PDB file of C-alpha atoms in Angstrom:
ATOM      1  CA  MET D   1     161.891  10.653  -2.382  1.00  0.00           C
ATOM      2  CA  THR D   2     158.125  10.205  -2.568  1.00  0.00           C
ATOM      3  CA  SER D   3     156.218  10.261   0.049  1.00  0.00           C
ATOM      4  CA  GLY D   4     152.199   9.630  -0.081  1.00  0.00           C
ATOM      5  CA  GLY D   5     152.696   9.937  -3.983  1.00  0.00           C
ATOM      6  CA  THR D   6     154.461  13.284  -4.038  1.00  0.00           C
ATOM      7  CA  ALA D   7     157.628  13.711  -4.546  1.00  0.00           C
ATOM      8  CA  LEU D   8     159.614  15.570  -2.577  1.00  0.00           C
ATOM      9  CA  HIS D   9     163.113  17.732  -2.386  1.00  0.00           C
ATOM     10  CA  GLY D  10     165.519  19.096  -0.636  1.00  0.00           C
ATOM     11  CA  GLU D  11     165.700  19.379   3.217  1.00  0.00           C
ATOM     12  CA  ARG D  12     162.419  17.343   3.588  1.00  0.00           C
ATOM     13  CA  ALA D  13     163.227  14.573   1.359  1.00  0.00           C
ATOM     14  CA  ASP D  14     167.226  14.295   2.441  1.00  0.00           C
ATOM     15  CA  LEU D  15     165.586  14.635   5.940  1.00  0.00           C
ATOM     16  CA  LEU D  16     163.347  11.626   5.036  1.00  0.00           C
ATOM     17  CA  GLN D  17     166.446   9.527   3.215  1.00  0.00           C
ATOM     18  CA  THR D  18     168.236   9.760   6.334  1.00  0.00           C
ATOM     19  CA  LEU D  19     165.800   8.537   8.846  1.00  0.00           C
ATOM     20  CA  ASP D  20     164.315   5.740   6.341  1.00  0.00           C
ATOM     21  CA  ARG D  21     168.219   5.253   5.787  1.00  0.00           C
ATOM     22  CA  HIS D  22     168.836   4.161   9.723  1.00  0.00           C
ATOM     23  CA  ARG D  23     165.348   3.233  10.167  1.00  0.00           C
ATOM     24  CA  GLY D  24     166.760  -0.233   7.276  1.00  0.00           C
ATOM     25  CA  PHE D  25     169.202  -0.943   9.129  1.00  0.00           C
ATOM     26  CA  LEU D  26     167.251  -1.248  12.061  1.00  0.00           C
ATOM     27  CA  ARG D  27     165.174  -3.058  10.254  1.00  0.00           C
ATOM     28  CA  TYR D  28     167.843  -5.636   8.334  1.00  0.00           C
ATOM     29  CA  THR D  29     169.341  -5.850  11.898  1.00  0.00           C
ATOM     30  CA  VAL D  30     166.674  -8.476  12.372  1.00  0.00           C
ATOM     31  CA  ARG D  31     166.311 -10.544   8.938  1.00  0.00           C
ATOM     32  CA  ASP D  32     165.525 -13.868   9.125  1.00  0.00           C
ATOM     33  CA  LEU D  33     165.071 -14.172  13.608  1.00  0.00           C
ATOM     34  CA  THR D  34     162.570 -16.160  15.217  1.00  0.00           C
ATOM     35  CA  ASP D  35     160.176 -14.088  17.504  1.00  0.00           C
ATOM     36  CA  GLU D  36     162.109 -16.038  20.269  1.00  0.00           C
ATOM     37  CA  GLN D  37     165.074 -14.682  19.089  1.00  0.00           C
ATOM     38  CA  ALA D  38     164.057 -11.175  18.850  1.00  0.00           C
ATOM     39  CA  ALA D  39     163.123 -11.595  22.407  1.00  0.00           C
ATOM     40  CA  ARG D  40     166.152 -12.744  23.982  1.00  0.00           C
ATOM     41  CA  ARG D  41     168.843 -10.148  25.637  1.00  0.00           C
ATOM     42  CA  GLY D  42     172.053 -10.960  24.241  1.00  0.00           C
ATOM     43  CA  THR D  43     174.149  -8.771  26.742  1.00  0.00           C
ATOM     44  CA  VAL D  44     173.681  -7.479  30.217  1.00  0.00           C
ATOM     45  CA  SER D  45     171.127  -4.536  29.669  1.00  0.00           C
ATOM     46  CA  GLU D  46     167.293  -5.641  28.905  1.00  0.00           C
ATOM     47  CA  LEU D  47     167.806  -4.430  25.351  1.00  0.00           C
ATOM     48  CA  CYS D  48     166.560  -7.108  22.492  1.00  0.00           C
ATOM     49  CA  LEU D  49     166.649  -6.561  19.755  1.00  0.00           C
ATOM     50  CA  GLY D  50     162.556  -6.536  19.132  1.00  0.00           C
ATOM     51  CA  GLY D  51     161.981  -4.295  21.941  1.00  0.00           C
ATOM     52  CA  LEU D  52     164.317  -2.043  19.991  1.00  0.00           C
ATOM     53  CA  ILE D  53     161.988  -2.035  17.637  1.00  0.00           C
ATOM     54  CA  LYS D  54     159.042  -1.653  19.536  1.00  0.00           C
ATOM     55  CA  HIS D  55     160.703   1.496  21.207  1.00  0.00           C
ATOM     56  CA  VAL D  56     162.112   3.285  18.384  1.00  0.00           C
ATOM     57  CA  SER D  57     158.765   2.624  16.524  1.00  0.00           C
ATOM     58  CA  GLY D  58     156.889   4.386  19.823  1.00  0.00           C
ATOM     59  CA  THR D  59     159.186   7.098  20.059  1.00  0.00           C
ATOM     60  CA  GLU D  60     158.841   7.959  16.634  1.00  0.00           C
ATOM     61  CA  ALA D  61     154.854   8.354  16.937  1.00  0.00           C
ATOM     62  CA  ARG D  62     155.149  10.357  20.043  1.00  0.00           C
ATOM     63  CA  TRP D  63     157.920  12.903  18.713  1.00  0.00           C
ATOM     64  CA  MET D  64     155.440  13.238  15.686  1.00  0.00           C
ATOM     65  CA  ARG D  65     152.641  13.769  18.107  1.00  0.00           C
ATOM     66  CA  PHE D  66     154.879  16.517  19.423  1.00  0.00           C
ATOM     67  CA  ALA D  67     155.410  18.004  16.268  1.00  0.00           C
ATOM     68  CA  VAL D  68     151.649  18.626  15.507  1.00  0.00           C
ATOM     69  CA  GLY D  69     150.597  18.867  18.853  1.00  0.00           C
ATOM     70  CA  GLY D  70     153.584  19.840  21.450  1.00  0.00           C
ATOM     71  CA  ALA D  71     154.243  18.219  24.344  1.00  0.00           C
ATOM     72  CA  ALA D  72     150.271  17.630  25.035  1.00  0.00           C
ATOM     73  CA  ALA D  73     149.495  15.577  22.079  1.00  0.00           C
ATOM     74  CA  MET D  74     152.848  13.692  23.438  1.00  0.00           C
ATOM     75  CA  GLU D  75     151.785  12.947  26.461  1.00  0.00           C
ATOM     76  CA  ALA D  76     148.733  12.210  25.575  1.00  0.00           C
ATOM     77  CA  GLU D  77     149.409   8.371  25.835  1.00  0.00           C
ATOM     78  CA  PRO D  78     151.133   6.451  28.728  1.00  0.00           C
ATOM     79  CA  VAL D  79     154.640   5.063  28.246  1.00  0.00           C
ATOM     80  CA  ASP D  80     155.268   1.449  29.811  1.00  0.00           C
ATOM     81  CA  TRP D  81     159.389   2.908  30.194  1.00  0.00           C
ATOM     82  CA  ALA D  82     160.496  -0.238  30.754  1.00  0.00           C
ATOM     83  CA  GLY D  83     158.107  -2.195  28.545  1.00  0.00           C
ATOM     84  CA  GLN D  84     159.094  -0.790  25.565  1.00  0.00           C
ATOM     85  CA  PHE D  85     162.345  -2.095  25.410  1.00  0.00           C
ATOM     86  CA  ARG D  86     160.561  -5.826  26.201  1.00  0.00           C
ATOM     87  CA  MET D  87     158.782  -8.404  23.213  1.00  0.00           C
ATOM     88  CA  ALA D  88     155.592  -8.319  25.195  1.00  0.00           C
ATOM     89  CA  GLU D  89     153.917 -11.926  25.565  1.00  0.00           C
ATOM     90  CA  GLY D  90     151.862 -12.548  22.287  1.00  0.00           C
ATOM     91  CA  GLU D  91     154.307  -9.968  20.609  1.00  0.00           C
ATOM     92  CA  THR D  92     155.517 -10.974  17.663  1.00  0.00           C
ATOM     93  CA  LEU D  93     158.684  -9.552  15.873  1.00  0.00           C
ATOM     94  CA  ALA D  94     156.755  -9.246  12.259  1.00  0.00           C
ATOM     95  CA  GLY D  95     154.357  -7.345  14.545  1.00  0.00           C
ATOM     96  CA  LEU D  96     156.568  -5.254  15.771  1.00  0.00           C
ATOM     97  CA  LEU D  97     158.347  -4.343  12.650  1.00  0.00           C
ATOM     98  CA  ALA D  98     154.698  -4.259  10.593  1.00  0.00           C
ATOM     99  CA  ALA D  99     153.760  -1.898  13.376  1.00  0.00           C
ATOM    100  CA  TYR D 100     156.915   0.155  12.229  1.00  0.00           C
ATOM    101  CA  GLU D 101     156.189   0.413   8.522  1.00  0.00           C
ATOM    102  CA  ARG D 102     152.930   2.288   9.690  1.00  0.00           C
ATOM    103  CA  VAL D 103     154.382   4.840  12.007  1.00  0.00           C
ATOM    104  CA  ALA D 104     156.957   5.098   9.043  1.00  0.00           C
ATOM    105  CA  ALA D 105     154.422   6.009   6.940  1.00  0.00           C
ATOM    106  CA  GLU D 106     152.661   7.461   9.106  1.00  0.00           C
ATOM    107  CA  THR D 107     155.647  10.230   9.276  1.00  0.00           C
ATOM    108  CA  ASP D 108     156.925  10.553   6.296  1.00  0.00           C
ATOM    109  CA  ALA D 109     153.353  11.658   4.934  1.00  0.00           C
ATOM    110  CA  LEU D 110     153.198  13.962   7.899  1.00  0.00           C
ATOM    111  CA  VAL D 111     156.845  15.755   6.973  1.00  0.00           C
ATOM    112  CA  ALA D 112     155.426  15.825   3.030  1.00  0.00           C
ATOM    113  CA  SER D 113     152.378  17.520   4.442  1.00  0.00           C
ATOM    114  CA  LEU D 114     153.112  19.967   6.997  1.00  0.00           C
ATOM    115  CA  PRO D 115     153.884  23.244   6.018  1.00  0.00           C
ATOM    116  CA  ASP D 116     156.829  24.894   7.761  1.00  0.00           C
ATOM    117  CA  LEU D 117     159.845  22.880   9.442  1.00  0.00           C
ATOM    118  CA  ASP D 118     160.025  25.771  11.387  1.00  0.00           C
ATOM    119  CA  ARG D 119     156.658  25.230  13.391  1.00  0.00           C
ATOM    120  CA  ALA D 120     158.006  24.549  16.822  1.00  0.00           C
ATOM    121  CA  HIS D 121     156.274  23.467  20.313  1.00  0.00           C
ATOM    122  CA  ALA D 122     158.242  24.068  24.396  1.00  0.00           C
ATOM    123  CA  LEU D 123     159.291  20.888  25.125  1.00  0.00           C
ATOM    124  CA  PRO D 124     157.528  18.821  27.587  1.00  0.00           C
ATOM    125  CA  ALA D 125     159.066  19.359  31.910  1.00  0.00           C
ATOM    126  CA  ALA D 126     161.872  16.395  32.096  1.00  0.00           C
ATOM    127  CA  PRO D 127     165.299  16.726  33.319  1.00  0.00           C
ATOM    128  CA  TRP D 128     167.254  16.001  30.400  1.00  0.00           C
ATOM    129  CA  PHE D 129     165.250  19.250  28.808  1.00  0.00           C
ATOM    130  CA  GLU D 130     166.338  22.210  29.076  1.00  0.00           C
ATOM    131  CA  PRO D 131     163.299  24.682  31.319  1.00  0.00           C
ATOM    132  CA  GLY D 132     161.640  26.314  28.641  1.00  0.00           C
ATOM    133  CA  ALA D 133     163.227  24.879  25.623  1.00  0.00           C
ATOM    134  CA  ALA D 134     161.524  24.728  22.038  1.00  0.00           C
ATOM    135  CA  TRP D 135     162.246  21.984  19.427  1.00  0.00           C
ATOM    136  CA  SER D 136     160.552  22.987  15.549  1.00  0.00           C
ATOM    137  CA  VAL D 137     160.070  20.275  13.635  1.00  0.00           C
ATOM    138  CA  ARG D 138     163.054  19.914  11.488  1.00  0.00           C
ATOM    139  CA  ARG D 139     164.785  19.219  15.683  1.00  0.00           C
ATOM    140  CA  VAL D 140     162.773  16.977  15.903  1.00  0.00           C
ATOM    141  CA  LEU D 141     163.364  15.089  13.098  1.00  0.00           C
ATOM    142  CA  LEU D 142     167.378  15.273  13.602  1.00  0.00           C
ATOM    143  CA  HIS D 143     165.804  13.997  17.208  1.00  0.00           C
ATOM    144  CA  VAL D 144     164.580  10.530  15.753  1.00  0.00           C
ATOM    145  CA  ILE D 145     167.056  10.368  12.862  1.00  0.00           C
ATOM    146  CA  ALA D 146     170.037  10.428  15.826  1.00  0.00           C
ATOM    147  CA  GLU D 147     167.560   8.271  18.357  1.00  0.00           C
ATOM    148  CA  THR D 148     166.940   5.575  15.200  1.00  0.00           C
ATOM    149  CA  ALA D 149     170.738   5.524  14.376  1.00  0.00           C
ATOM    150  CA  GLN D 150     172.013   4.729  17.741  1.00  0.00           C
ATOM    151  CA  HIS D 151     169.698   2.589  18.676  1.00  0.00           C
ATOM    152  CA  ALA D 152     170.279   0.772  15.096  1.00  0.00           C
ATOM    153  CA  GLY D 153     174.109   0.561  16.205  1.00  0.00           C
ATOM    154  CA  HIS D 154     173.029  -1.177  19.611  1.00  0.00           C
ATOM    155  CA  ALA D 155     170.945  -3.758  17.474  1.00  0.00           C
ATOM    156  CA  ASP D 156     173.870  -4.293  15.679  1.00  0.00           C
ATOM    157  CA  ILE D 157     175.564  -5.206  18.925  1.00  0.00           C
ATOM    158  CA  ILE D 158     172.758  -7.910  20.240  1.00  0.00           C
ATOM    159  CA  ARG D 159     172.599  -9.014  16.850  1.00  0.00           C
ATOM    160  CA  GLU D 160     176.112  -9.950  16.514  1.00  0.00           C
ATOM    161  CA  ALA D 161     176.116 -11.052  20.231  1.00  0.00           C
ATOM    162  CA  LEU D 162     173.020 -13.637  19.403  1.00  0.00           C
ATOM    163  CA  ASP D 163     174.272 -15.618  16.078  1.00  0.00           C
ATOM    164  CA  GLY D 164     177.207 -13.616  15.024  1.00  0.00           C
ATOM    165  CA  ALA D 165     175.059 -11.426  11.899  1.00  0.00           C
ATOM    166  CA  LYS D 166     176.585  -8.362  11.700  1.00  0.00           C
ATOM    167  CA  THR D 167     174.241  -5.574   9.833  1.00  0.00           C
ATOM    168  CA  MET D 168     177.469  -3.804   8.586  1.00  0.00           C
ATOM    169  CA  GLY D 169     181.374  -4.759   8.601  1.00  0.00           C
TER     170      GLY D 169
END
Protein backbone atom coordinates (compact mmCIF):
# COMPACT_ATOMS: atom_id res chain seq x y z
CA MET A 1 0.00 0.00 0.00
CA THR A 2 1.16 3.53 -0.68
CA SER A 3 0.23 6.66 1.19
CA GLY A 4 1.22 10.02 -0.24
CA GLY A 5 3.82 8.32 -2.45
CA THR A 6 5.35 6.39 0.47
CA ALA A 7 5.26 2.61 0.24
CA LEU A 8 3.97 1.10 3.45
CA HIS A 9 4.79 -2.41 4.61
CA GLY A 10 3.90 -4.65 7.49
CA GLU A 11 1.51 -3.61 10.20
CA ARG A 12 0.77 -0.11 8.92
CA ALA A 13 -0.04 -1.41 5.45
CA ASP A 14 -2.24 -4.15 6.92
CA LEU A 15 -4.16 -1.71 9.12
CA LEU A 16 -4.69 0.84 6.36
CA GLN A 17 -5.63 -1.80 3.77
CA THR A 18 -8.22 -3.23 6.15
CA LEU A 19 -9.62 0.22 6.91
CA ASP A 20 -9.71 1.10 3.22
CA ARG A 21 -11.54 -2.13 2.41
CA HIS A 22 -14.33 -1.27 4.86
CA ARG A 23 -14.42 2.34 3.66
CA GLY A 24 -14.88 0.90 0.18
CA PHE A 25 -17.82 -1.26 1.28
CA LEU A 26 -19.48 1.80 2.76
CA ARG A 27 -18.87 3.92 -0.34
CA TYR A 28 -20.08 1.11 -2.61
CA THR A 29 -23.30 0.82 -0.63
CA VAL A 30 -24.29 4.39 -1.53
CA ARG A 31 -23.51 4.01 -5.24
CA ASP A 32 -26.02 5.51 -7.69
CA LEU A 33 -28.21 7.09 -4.99
CA THR A 34 -29.85 10.49 -5.18
CA ASP A 35 -29.49 12.95 -2.33
CA GLU A 36 -33.10 12.26 -1.41
CA GLN A 37 -32.47 8.52 -1.19
CA ALA A 38 -29.28 9.07 0.80
CA ALA A 39 -31.22 11.20 3.30
CA ARG A 40 -34.15 8.78 3.63
CA ARG A 41 -34.51 6.63 6.71
CA GLY A 42 -35.04 3.03 5.64
CA THR A 43 -35.75 1.57 9.07
CA VAL A 44 -37.28 2.72 12.35
CA SER A 45 -33.89 4.09 13.44
CA GLU A 46 -32.68 7.63 12.77
CA LEU A 47 -29.95 6.33 10.48
CA CYS A 48 -29.79 7.26 6.82
CA LEU A 49 -27.04 6.42 4.35
CA GLY A 50 -25.76 9.98 3.99
CA GLY A 51 -25.78 10.31 7.76
CA LEU A 52 -23.70 7.17 8.13
CA ILE A 53 -21.10 8.54 5.70
CA LYS A 54 -21.10 11.81 7.68
CA HIS A 55 -20.82 10.00 11.03
CA VAL A 56 -18.01 7.65 9.98
CA SER A 57 -16.07 10.52 8.42
CA GLY A 58 -16.40 12.66 11.53
CA THR A 59 -15.58 9.77 13.83
CA GLU A 60 -12.44 8.88 11.90
CA ALA A 61 -11.30 12.53 11.94
CA ARG A 62 -11.93 12.84 15.71
CA TRP A 63 -10.01 9.66 16.49
CA MET A 64 -7.08 10.76 14.35
CA ARG A 65 -6.99 14.06 16.28
CA PHE A 66 -6.91 11.91 19.43
CA ALA A 67 -4.04 9.82 18.02
CA VAL A 68 -1.95 12.98 17.68
CA GLY A 69 -3.09 15.16 20.56
CA GLY A 70 -5.11 13.07 22.98
CA ALA A 71 -8.55 13.75 24.44
CA ALA A 72 -8.20 17.54 24.34
CA ALA A 73 -7.56 17.47 20.58
CA MET A 74 -10.40 15.03 20.03
CA GLU A 75 -12.83 17.20 21.96
CA ALA A 76 -11.62 20.52 20.46
CA GLU A 77 -14.48 20.60 17.96
CA PRO A 78 -18.07 20.21 19.19
CA VAL A 79 -20.07 17.22 17.98
CA ASP A 80 -23.73 17.38 17.01
CA TRP A 81 -24.49 13.90 18.35
CA ALA A 82 -27.96 13.64 16.77
CA GLY A 83 -27.22 15.63 13.61
CA GLN A 84 -24.17 13.59 12.67
CA PHE A 85 -26.47 10.74 11.63
CA ARG A 86 -28.65 12.87 9.32
CA MET A 87 -28.10 14.86 6.18
CA ALA A 88 -28.64 18.52 6.96
CA GLU A 89 -30.30 21.02 4.65
CA GLY A 90 -27.94 21.72 1.77
CA GLU A 91 -25.73 18.67 2.28
CA THR A 92 -25.30 16.37 -0.68
CA LEU A 93 -24.15 12.79 -0.89
CA ALA A 94 -21.37 13.87 -3.25
CA GLY A 95 -20.20 16.48 -0.74
CA LEU A 96 -20.26 14.00 2.14
CA LEU A 97 -18.32 11.45 0.08
CA ALA A 98 -15.74 14.09 -0.90
CA ALA A 99 -15.29 15.04 2.77
CA TYR A 100 -14.90 11.35 3.64
CA GLU A 101 -12.22 10.97 0.94
CA ARG A 102 -10.31 13.93 2.42
CA VAL A 103 -10.49 12.43 5.91
CA ALA A 104 -9.32 9.06 4.56
CA ALA A 105 -6.35 10.65 2.79
CA GLU A 106 -5.43 12.58 5.96
CA THR A 107 -5.65 9.40 8.05
CA ASP A 108 -3.52 7.44 5.61
CA ALA A 109 -0.87 10.19 5.52
CA LEU A 110 -0.89 10.48 9.31
CA VAL A 111 -0.46 6.75 9.86
CA ALA A 112 2.39 6.70 7.34
CA SER A 113 4.15 9.58 9.09
CA LEU A 114 3.75 8.75 12.77
CA PRO A 115 6.99 7.55 14.31
CA ASP A 116 5.34 5.00 16.60
CA LEU A 117 1.97 3.21 16.69
CA ASP A 118 2.56 2.48 20.39
CA ARG A 119 2.17 6.15 21.36
CA ALA A 120 -0.81 6.31 23.71
CA HIS A 121 -3.09 8.93 25.22
CA ALA A 122 -5.57 8.78 28.08
CA LEU A 123 -9.11 8.35 26.83
CA PRO A 124 -11.60 11.15 27.39
CA ALA A 125 -13.86 10.85 30.41
CA ALA A 126 -17.01 9.05 29.25
CA PRO A 127 -19.23 6.36 30.74
CA TRP A 128 -18.30 3.92 27.96
CA PHE A 129 -14.53 4.14 28.63
CA GLU A 130 -12.77 2.55 31.58
CA PRO A 131 -11.59 5.37 33.88
CA GLY A 132 -7.89 6.04 33.46
CA ALA A 133 -7.54 3.87 30.34
CA ALA A 134 -5.25 4.89 27.50
CA TRP A 135 -5.28 3.83 23.84
CA SER A 136 -2.34 3.56 21.52
CA VAL A 137 -2.51 4.76 17.92
CA ARG A 138 -2.73 1.09 16.97
CA ARG A 139 -5.78 0.60 19.22
CA VAL A 140 -7.36 3.75 17.77
CA LEU A 141 -6.92 2.39 14.25
CA LEU A 142 -8.47 -0.92 15.25
CA HIS A 143 -11.41 0.99 16.73
CA VAL A 144 -11.86 3.05 13.54
CA ILE A 145 -11.77 -0.17 11.48
CA ALA A 146 -14.42 -1.75 13.71
CA GLU A 147 -16.59 1.38 13.64
CA THR A 148 -16.36 1.60 9.85
CA ALA A 149 -17.15 -2.10 9.38
CA GLN A 150 -20.10 -1.94 11.77
CA HIS A 151 -21.60 1.05 9.99
CA ALA A 152 -20.95 -0.49 6.57
CA GLY A 153 -23.21 -3.33 7.74
CA HIS A 154 -25.84 -0.86 8.91
CA ALA A 155 -25.62 0.87 5.55
CA ASP A 156 -26.13 -2.40 3.70
CA ILE A 157 -29.37 -3.05 5.63
CA ILE A 158 -30.64 0.48 4.96
CA ARG A 159 -29.78 0.25 1.27
CA GLU A 160 -31.55 -3.07 0.91
CA ALA A 161 -34.63 -1.57 2.60
CA LEU A 162 -34.53 1.39 0.17
CA ASP A 163 -34.31 -0.39 -3.15
CA GLY A 164 -33.23 -4.00 -2.70
CA ALA A 165 -29.59 -3.35 -3.65
CA LYS A 166 -26.94 -5.09 -1.56
CA THR A 167 -23.25 -4.51 -1.07
CA MET A 168 -22.48 -8.18 -0.55
CA GLY A 169 -24.39 -11.40 -1.00
